[in-house]
PDB file of C-alpha atoms and ligand atoms in Angstrom:
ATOM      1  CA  UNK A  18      17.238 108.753  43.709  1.00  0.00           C
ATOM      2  CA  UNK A  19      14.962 105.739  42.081  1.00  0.00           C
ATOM      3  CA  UNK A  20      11.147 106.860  42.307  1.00  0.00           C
ATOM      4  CA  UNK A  21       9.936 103.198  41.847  1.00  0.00           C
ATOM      5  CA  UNK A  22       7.888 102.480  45.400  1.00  0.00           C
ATOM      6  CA  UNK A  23       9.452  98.975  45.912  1.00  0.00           C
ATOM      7  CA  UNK A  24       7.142  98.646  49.174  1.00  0.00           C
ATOM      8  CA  UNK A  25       4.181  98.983  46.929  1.00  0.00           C
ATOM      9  CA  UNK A  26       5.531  96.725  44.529  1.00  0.00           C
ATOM     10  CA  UNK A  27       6.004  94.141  47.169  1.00  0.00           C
ATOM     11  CA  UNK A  28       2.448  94.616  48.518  1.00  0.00           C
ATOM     12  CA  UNK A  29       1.040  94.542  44.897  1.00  0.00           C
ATOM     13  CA  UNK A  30       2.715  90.850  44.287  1.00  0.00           C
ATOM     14  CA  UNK A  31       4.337  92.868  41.080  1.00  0.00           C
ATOM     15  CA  UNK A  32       8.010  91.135  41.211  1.00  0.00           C
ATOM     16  CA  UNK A  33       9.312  89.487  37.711  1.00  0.00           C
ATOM     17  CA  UNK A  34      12.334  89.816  39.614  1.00  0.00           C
ATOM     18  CA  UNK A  35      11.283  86.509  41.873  1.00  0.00           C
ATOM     19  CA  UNK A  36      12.698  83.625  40.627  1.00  0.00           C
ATOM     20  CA  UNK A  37      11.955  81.170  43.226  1.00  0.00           C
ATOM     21  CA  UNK A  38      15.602  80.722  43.407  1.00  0.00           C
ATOM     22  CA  UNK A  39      19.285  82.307  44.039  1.00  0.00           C
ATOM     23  CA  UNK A  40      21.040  83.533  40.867  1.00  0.00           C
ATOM     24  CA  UNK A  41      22.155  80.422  38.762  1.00  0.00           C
ATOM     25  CA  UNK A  42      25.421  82.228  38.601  1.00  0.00           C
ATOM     26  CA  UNK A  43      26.291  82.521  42.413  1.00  0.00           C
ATOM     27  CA  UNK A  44      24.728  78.779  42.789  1.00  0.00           C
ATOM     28  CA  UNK A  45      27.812  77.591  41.053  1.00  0.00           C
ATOM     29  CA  UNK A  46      30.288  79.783  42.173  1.00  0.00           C
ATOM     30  CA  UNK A  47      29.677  78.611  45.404  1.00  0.00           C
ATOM     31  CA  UNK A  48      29.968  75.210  44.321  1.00  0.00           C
ATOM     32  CA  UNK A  49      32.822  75.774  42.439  1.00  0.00           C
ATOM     33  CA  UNK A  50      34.754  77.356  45.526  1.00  0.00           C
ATOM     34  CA  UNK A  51      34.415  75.316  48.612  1.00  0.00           C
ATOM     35  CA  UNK A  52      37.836  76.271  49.498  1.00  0.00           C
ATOM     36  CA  UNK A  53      37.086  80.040  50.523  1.00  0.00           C
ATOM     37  CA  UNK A  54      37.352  80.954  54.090  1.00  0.00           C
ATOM     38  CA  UNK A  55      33.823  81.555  55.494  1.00  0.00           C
ATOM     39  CA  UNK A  56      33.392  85.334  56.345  1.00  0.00           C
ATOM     40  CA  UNK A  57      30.383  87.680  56.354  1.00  0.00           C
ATOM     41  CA  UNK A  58      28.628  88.416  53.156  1.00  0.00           C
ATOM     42  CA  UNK A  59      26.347  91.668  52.765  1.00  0.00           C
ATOM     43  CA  UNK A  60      23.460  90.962  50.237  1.00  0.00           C
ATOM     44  CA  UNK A  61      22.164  94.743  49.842  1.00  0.00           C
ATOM     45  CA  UNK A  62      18.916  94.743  48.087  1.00  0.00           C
ATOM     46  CA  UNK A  63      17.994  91.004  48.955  1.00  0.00           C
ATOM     47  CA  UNK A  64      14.481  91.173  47.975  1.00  0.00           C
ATOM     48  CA  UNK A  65      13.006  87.680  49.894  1.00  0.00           C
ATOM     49  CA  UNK A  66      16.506  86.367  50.302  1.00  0.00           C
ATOM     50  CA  UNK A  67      17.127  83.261  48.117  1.00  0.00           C
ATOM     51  CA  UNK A  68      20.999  84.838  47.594  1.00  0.00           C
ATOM     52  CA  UNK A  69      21.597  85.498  51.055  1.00  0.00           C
ATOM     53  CA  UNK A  70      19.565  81.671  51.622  1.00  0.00           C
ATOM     54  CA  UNK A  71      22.347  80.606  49.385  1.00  0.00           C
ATOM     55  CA  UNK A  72      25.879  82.089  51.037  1.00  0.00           C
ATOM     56  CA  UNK A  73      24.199  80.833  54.386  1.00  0.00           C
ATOM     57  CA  UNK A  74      23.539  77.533  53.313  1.00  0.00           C
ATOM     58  CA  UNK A  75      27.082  77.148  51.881  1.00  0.00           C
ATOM     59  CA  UNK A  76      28.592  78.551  55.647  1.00  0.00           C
ATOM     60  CA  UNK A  77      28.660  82.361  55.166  1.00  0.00           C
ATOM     61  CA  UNK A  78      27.958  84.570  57.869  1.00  0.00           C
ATOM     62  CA  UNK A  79      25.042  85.710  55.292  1.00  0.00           C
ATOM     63  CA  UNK A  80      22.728  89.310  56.223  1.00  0.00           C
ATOM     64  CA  UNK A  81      20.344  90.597  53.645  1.00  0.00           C
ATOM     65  CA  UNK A  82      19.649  94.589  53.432  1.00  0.00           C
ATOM     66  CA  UNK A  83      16.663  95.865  51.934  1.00  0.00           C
ATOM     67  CA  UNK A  84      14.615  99.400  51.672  1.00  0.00           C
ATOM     68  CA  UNK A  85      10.933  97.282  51.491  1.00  0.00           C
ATOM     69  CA  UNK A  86       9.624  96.219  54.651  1.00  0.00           C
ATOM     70  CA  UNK A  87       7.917  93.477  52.840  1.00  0.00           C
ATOM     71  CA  UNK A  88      11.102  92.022  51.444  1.00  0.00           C
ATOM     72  CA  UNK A  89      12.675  91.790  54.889  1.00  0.00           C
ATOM     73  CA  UNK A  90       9.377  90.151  56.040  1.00  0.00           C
ATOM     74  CA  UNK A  91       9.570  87.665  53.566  1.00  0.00           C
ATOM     75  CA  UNK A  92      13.317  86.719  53.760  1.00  0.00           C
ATOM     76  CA  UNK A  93      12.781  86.207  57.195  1.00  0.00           C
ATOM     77  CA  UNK A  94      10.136  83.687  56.787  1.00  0.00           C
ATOM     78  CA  UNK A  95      11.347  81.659  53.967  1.00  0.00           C
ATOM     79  CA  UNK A  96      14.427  81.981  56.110  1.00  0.00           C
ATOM     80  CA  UNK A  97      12.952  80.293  59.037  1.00  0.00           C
ATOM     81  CA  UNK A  98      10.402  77.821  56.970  1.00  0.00           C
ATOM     82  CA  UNK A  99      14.609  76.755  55.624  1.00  0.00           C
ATOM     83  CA  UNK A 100      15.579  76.096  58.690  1.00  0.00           C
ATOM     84  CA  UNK A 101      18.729  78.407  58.029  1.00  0.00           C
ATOM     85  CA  UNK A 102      20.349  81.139  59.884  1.00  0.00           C
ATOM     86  CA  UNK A 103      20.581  84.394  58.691  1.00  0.00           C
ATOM     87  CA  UNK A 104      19.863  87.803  59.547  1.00  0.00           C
ATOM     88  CA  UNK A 105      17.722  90.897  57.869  1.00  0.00           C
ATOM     89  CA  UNK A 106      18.064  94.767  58.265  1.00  0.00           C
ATOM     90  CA  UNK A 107      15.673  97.551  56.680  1.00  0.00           C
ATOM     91  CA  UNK A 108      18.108  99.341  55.514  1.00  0.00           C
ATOM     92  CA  UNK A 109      18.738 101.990  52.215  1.00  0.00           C
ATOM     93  CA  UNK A 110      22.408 100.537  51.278  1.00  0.00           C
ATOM     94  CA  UNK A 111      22.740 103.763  48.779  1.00  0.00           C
ATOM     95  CA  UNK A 112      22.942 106.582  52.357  1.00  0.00           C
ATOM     96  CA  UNK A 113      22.642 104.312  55.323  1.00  0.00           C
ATOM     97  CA  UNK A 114      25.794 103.692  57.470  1.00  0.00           C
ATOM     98  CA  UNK A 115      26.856  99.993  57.231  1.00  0.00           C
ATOM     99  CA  UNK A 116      26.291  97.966  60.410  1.00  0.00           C
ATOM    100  CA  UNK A 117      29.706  96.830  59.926  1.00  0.00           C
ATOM    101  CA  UNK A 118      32.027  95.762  56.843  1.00  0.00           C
ATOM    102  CA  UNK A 119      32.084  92.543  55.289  1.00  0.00           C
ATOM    103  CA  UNK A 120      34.677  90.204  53.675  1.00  0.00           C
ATOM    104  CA  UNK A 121      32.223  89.575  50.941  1.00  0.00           C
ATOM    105  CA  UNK A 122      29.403  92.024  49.254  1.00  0.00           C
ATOM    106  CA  UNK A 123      27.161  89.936  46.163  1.00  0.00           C
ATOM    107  CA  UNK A 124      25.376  92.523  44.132  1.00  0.00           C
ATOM    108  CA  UNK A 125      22.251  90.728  41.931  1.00  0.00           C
ATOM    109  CA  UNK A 126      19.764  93.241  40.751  1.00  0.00           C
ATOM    110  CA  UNK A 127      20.064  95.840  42.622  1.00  0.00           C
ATOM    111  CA  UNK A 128      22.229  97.855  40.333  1.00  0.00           C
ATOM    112  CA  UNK A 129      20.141  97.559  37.759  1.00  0.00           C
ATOM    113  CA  UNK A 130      17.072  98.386  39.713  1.00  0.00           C
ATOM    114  CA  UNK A 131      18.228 101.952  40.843  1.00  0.00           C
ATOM    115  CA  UNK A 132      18.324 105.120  38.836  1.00  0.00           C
ATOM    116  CA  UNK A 133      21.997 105.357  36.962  1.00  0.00           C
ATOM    117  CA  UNK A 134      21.857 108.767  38.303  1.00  0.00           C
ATOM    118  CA  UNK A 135      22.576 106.806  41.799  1.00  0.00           C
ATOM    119  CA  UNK A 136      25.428 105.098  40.383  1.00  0.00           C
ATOM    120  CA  UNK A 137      28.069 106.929  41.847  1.00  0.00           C
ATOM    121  CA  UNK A 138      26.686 106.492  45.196  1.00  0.00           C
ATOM    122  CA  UNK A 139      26.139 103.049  44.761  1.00  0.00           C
ATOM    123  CA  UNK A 140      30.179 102.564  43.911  1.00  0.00           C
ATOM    124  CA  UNK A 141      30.689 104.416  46.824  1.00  0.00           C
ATOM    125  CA  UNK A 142      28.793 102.382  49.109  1.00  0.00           C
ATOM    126  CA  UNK A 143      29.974  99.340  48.107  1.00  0.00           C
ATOM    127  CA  UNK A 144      33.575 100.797  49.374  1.00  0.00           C
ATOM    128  CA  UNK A 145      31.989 101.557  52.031  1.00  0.00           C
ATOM    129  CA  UNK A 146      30.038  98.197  53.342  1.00  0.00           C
ATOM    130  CA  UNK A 147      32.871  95.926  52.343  1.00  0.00           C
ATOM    131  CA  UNK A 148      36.598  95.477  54.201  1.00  0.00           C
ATOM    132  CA  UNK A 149      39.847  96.869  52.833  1.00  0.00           C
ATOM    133  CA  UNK A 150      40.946  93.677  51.146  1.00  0.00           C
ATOM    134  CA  UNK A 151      37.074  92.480  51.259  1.00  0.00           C
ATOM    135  CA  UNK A 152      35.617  90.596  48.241  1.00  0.00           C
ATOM    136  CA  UNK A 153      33.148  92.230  45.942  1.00  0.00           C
ATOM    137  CA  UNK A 154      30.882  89.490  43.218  1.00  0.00           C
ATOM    138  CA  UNK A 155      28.600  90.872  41.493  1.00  0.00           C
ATOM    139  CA  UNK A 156      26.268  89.923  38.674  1.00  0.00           C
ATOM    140  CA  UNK A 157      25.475  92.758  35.993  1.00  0.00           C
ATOM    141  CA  UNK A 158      22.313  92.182  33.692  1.00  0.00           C
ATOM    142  CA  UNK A 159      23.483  93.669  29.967  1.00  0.00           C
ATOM    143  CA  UNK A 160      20.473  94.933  28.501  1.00  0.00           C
ATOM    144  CA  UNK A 161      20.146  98.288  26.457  1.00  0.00           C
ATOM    145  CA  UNK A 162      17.344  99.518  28.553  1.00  0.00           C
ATOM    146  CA  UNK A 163      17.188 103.050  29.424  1.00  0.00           C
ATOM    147  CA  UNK A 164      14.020 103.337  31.301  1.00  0.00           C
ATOM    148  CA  UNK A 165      13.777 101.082  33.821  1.00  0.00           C
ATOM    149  CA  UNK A 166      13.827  99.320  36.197  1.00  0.00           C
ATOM    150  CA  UNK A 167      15.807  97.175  35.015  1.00  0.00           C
ATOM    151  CA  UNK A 168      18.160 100.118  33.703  1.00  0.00           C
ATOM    152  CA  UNK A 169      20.071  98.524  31.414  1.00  0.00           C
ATOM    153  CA  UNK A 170      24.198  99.058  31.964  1.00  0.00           C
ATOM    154  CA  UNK A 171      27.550  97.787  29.696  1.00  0.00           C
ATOM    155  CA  UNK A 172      30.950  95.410  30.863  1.00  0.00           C
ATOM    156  CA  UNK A 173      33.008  98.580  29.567  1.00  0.00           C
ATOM    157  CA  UNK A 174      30.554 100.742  31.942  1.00  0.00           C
ATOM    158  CA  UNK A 175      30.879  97.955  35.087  1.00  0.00           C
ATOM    159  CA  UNK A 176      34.732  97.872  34.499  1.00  0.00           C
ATOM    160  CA  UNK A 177      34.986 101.654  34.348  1.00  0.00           C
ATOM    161  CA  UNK A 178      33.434 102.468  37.883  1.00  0.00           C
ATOM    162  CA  UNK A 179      35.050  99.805  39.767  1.00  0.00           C
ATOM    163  CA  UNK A 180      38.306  99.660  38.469  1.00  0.00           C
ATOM    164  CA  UNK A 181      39.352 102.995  40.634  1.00  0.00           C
ATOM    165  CA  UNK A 182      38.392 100.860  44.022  1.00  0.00           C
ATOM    166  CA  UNK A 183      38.850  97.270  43.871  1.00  0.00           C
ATOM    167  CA  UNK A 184      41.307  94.733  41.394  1.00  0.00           C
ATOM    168  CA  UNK A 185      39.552  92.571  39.218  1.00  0.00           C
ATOM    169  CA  UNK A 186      39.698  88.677  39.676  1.00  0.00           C
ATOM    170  CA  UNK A 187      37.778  86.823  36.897  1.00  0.00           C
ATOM    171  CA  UNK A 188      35.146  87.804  34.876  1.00  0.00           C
ATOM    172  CA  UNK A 189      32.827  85.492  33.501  1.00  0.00           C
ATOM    173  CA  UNK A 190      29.551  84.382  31.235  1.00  0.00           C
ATOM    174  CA  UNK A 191      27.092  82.864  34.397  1.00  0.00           C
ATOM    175  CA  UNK A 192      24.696  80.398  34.088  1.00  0.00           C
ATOM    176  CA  UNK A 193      21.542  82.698  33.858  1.00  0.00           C
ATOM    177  CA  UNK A 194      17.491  81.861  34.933  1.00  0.00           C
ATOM    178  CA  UNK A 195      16.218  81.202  31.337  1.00  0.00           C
ATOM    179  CA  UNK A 196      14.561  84.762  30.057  1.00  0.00           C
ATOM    180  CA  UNK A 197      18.468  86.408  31.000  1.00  0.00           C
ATOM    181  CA  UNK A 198      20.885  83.611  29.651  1.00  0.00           C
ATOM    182  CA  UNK A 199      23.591  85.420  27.549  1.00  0.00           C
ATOM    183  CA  UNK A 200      22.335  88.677  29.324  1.00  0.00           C
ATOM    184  CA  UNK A 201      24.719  88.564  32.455  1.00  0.00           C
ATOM    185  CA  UNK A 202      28.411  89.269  33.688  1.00  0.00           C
ATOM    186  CA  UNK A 203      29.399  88.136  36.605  1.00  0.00           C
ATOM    187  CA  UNK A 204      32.817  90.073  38.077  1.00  0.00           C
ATOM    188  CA  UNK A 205      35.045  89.068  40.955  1.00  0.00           C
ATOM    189  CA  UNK A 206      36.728  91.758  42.674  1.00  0.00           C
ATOM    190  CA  UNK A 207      39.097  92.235  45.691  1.00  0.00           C
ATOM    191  CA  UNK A 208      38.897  95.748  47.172  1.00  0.00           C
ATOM    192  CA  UNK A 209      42.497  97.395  46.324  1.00  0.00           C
TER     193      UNK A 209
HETATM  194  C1  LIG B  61      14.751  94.051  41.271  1.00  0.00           C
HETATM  195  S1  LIG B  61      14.616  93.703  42.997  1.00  0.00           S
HETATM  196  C2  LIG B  61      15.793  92.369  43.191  1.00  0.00           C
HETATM  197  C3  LIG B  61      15.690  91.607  44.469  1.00  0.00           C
HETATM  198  C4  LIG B  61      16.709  90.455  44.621  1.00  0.00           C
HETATM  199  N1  LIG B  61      18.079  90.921  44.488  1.00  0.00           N
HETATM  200  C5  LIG B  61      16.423  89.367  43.612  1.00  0.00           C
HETATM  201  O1  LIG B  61      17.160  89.274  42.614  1.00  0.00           O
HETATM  202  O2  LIG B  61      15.453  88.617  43.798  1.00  0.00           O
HETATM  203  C6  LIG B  61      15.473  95.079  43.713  1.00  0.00           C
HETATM  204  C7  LIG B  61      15.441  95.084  45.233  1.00  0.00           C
HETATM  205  O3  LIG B  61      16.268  96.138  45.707  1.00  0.00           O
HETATM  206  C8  LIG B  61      15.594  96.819  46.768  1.00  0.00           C
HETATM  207  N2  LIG B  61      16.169  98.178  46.804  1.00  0.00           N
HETATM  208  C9  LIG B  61      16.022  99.175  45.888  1.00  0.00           C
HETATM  209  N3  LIG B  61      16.748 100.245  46.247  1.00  0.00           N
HETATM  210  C10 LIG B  61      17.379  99.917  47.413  1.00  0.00           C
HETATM  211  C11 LIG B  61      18.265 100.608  48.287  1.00  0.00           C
HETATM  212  N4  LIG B  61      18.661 101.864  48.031  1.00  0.00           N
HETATM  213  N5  LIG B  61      18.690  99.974  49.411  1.00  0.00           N
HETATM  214  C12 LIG B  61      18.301  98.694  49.677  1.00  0.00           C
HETATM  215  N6  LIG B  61      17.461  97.993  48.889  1.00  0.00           N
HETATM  216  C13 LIG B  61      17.004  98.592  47.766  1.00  0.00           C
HETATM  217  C14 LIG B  61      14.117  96.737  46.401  1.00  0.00           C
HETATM  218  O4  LIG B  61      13.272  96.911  47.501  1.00  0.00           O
HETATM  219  C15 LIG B  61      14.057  95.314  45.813  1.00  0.00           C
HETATM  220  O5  LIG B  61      13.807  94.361  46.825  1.00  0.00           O
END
């Protein structure tokens, strides 16, 4: 289990994470695919929201999950101040039951921000929160860094612990936020 107090972190205004926007990558996949049904989409470890901002704003029945009170405080806010709907749960997505499963799960930093140790819960909550035949996008952040967070993680890694649960759809190079261009994977998966 990650020892990093996110709560604090939150409280402390420490977040490089915060880019003042969603992931570049899921901006134009959304764009991109206008033909996908609308369905729900979990966002575990939304921080203040912007992803879970952008699968509402594009017609997704969007919810954000997130451990730090502060995060859910925030997404709710910048949620409202949006004029969007979209809902918030405190929630640890590693052990916590899933409200309910989703067609769609988006996974942006939060892979990267938990101990690797936790990886193999982490796969299995992701079968967990999402539907058989539910969608899984995610965008990995390739770095070589072993103390974290971010903990850094490889495509052959990625593909290795997913492959057992869920087909892979595409794979691509995203459009990154400036300091991570080149640095990201993004992976399209359907639950098998
Ligand atoms: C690096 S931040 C990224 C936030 C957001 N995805 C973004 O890119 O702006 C990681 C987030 O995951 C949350 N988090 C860490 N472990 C979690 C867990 N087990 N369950 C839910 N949220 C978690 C933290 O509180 C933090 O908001």
């Amino acid at each position: 289990m990650t020892e990093t107090n996110w709560e604090a972190r939150y409280q402390a205004n420490d977040m490089p994470w915060e880019k003042g926007e969603p992931s570049p990558g899921l901006t134009d996949f959304l764009a991109a695919h206008p033909e996908l049904p609308r369905g729900t989409v979990c966002v575990p470890g939304c921080g203040t929201g912007h992803d879970v901002r952008a699968w509402a704003r594009a017609g997704f029945e969007a919810e954000g999950f997130d451990l730090a009170p502060s995060a859910i405080r925030l997404s709710i806010e910048k949620t409202k101040a949006a004029g969007l709907s979209a809902h918030y749960h405190l929630a640890d997505f590693l052990r916590d039951k899933p409200p309910r499963r989703f067609d769609w799960l988006f996974e942006h930093t939060l892979y990267c921000a938990i101990s690797p140790s936790d990886r193999d819960d982490y796969v299995r909550a992701v079968v967990r929160w999402v539907k058989p035949a539910g969608q899984f996008l995610a965008v990995h952040y390739l770095i070589p860094d072993k103390d974290g967070p971010p903990f850094g993680t490889t495509r052959e890694e990625v593909l290795a612990r997913f492959s057992p649960h869920f087909e892979l759809l595409e794979e691509w190079v995203p459009r990154s936020y400036p300091n991570r261009t080149g640095l990201e994977l993004m992976l399209w998966w359907r639950r098998s």
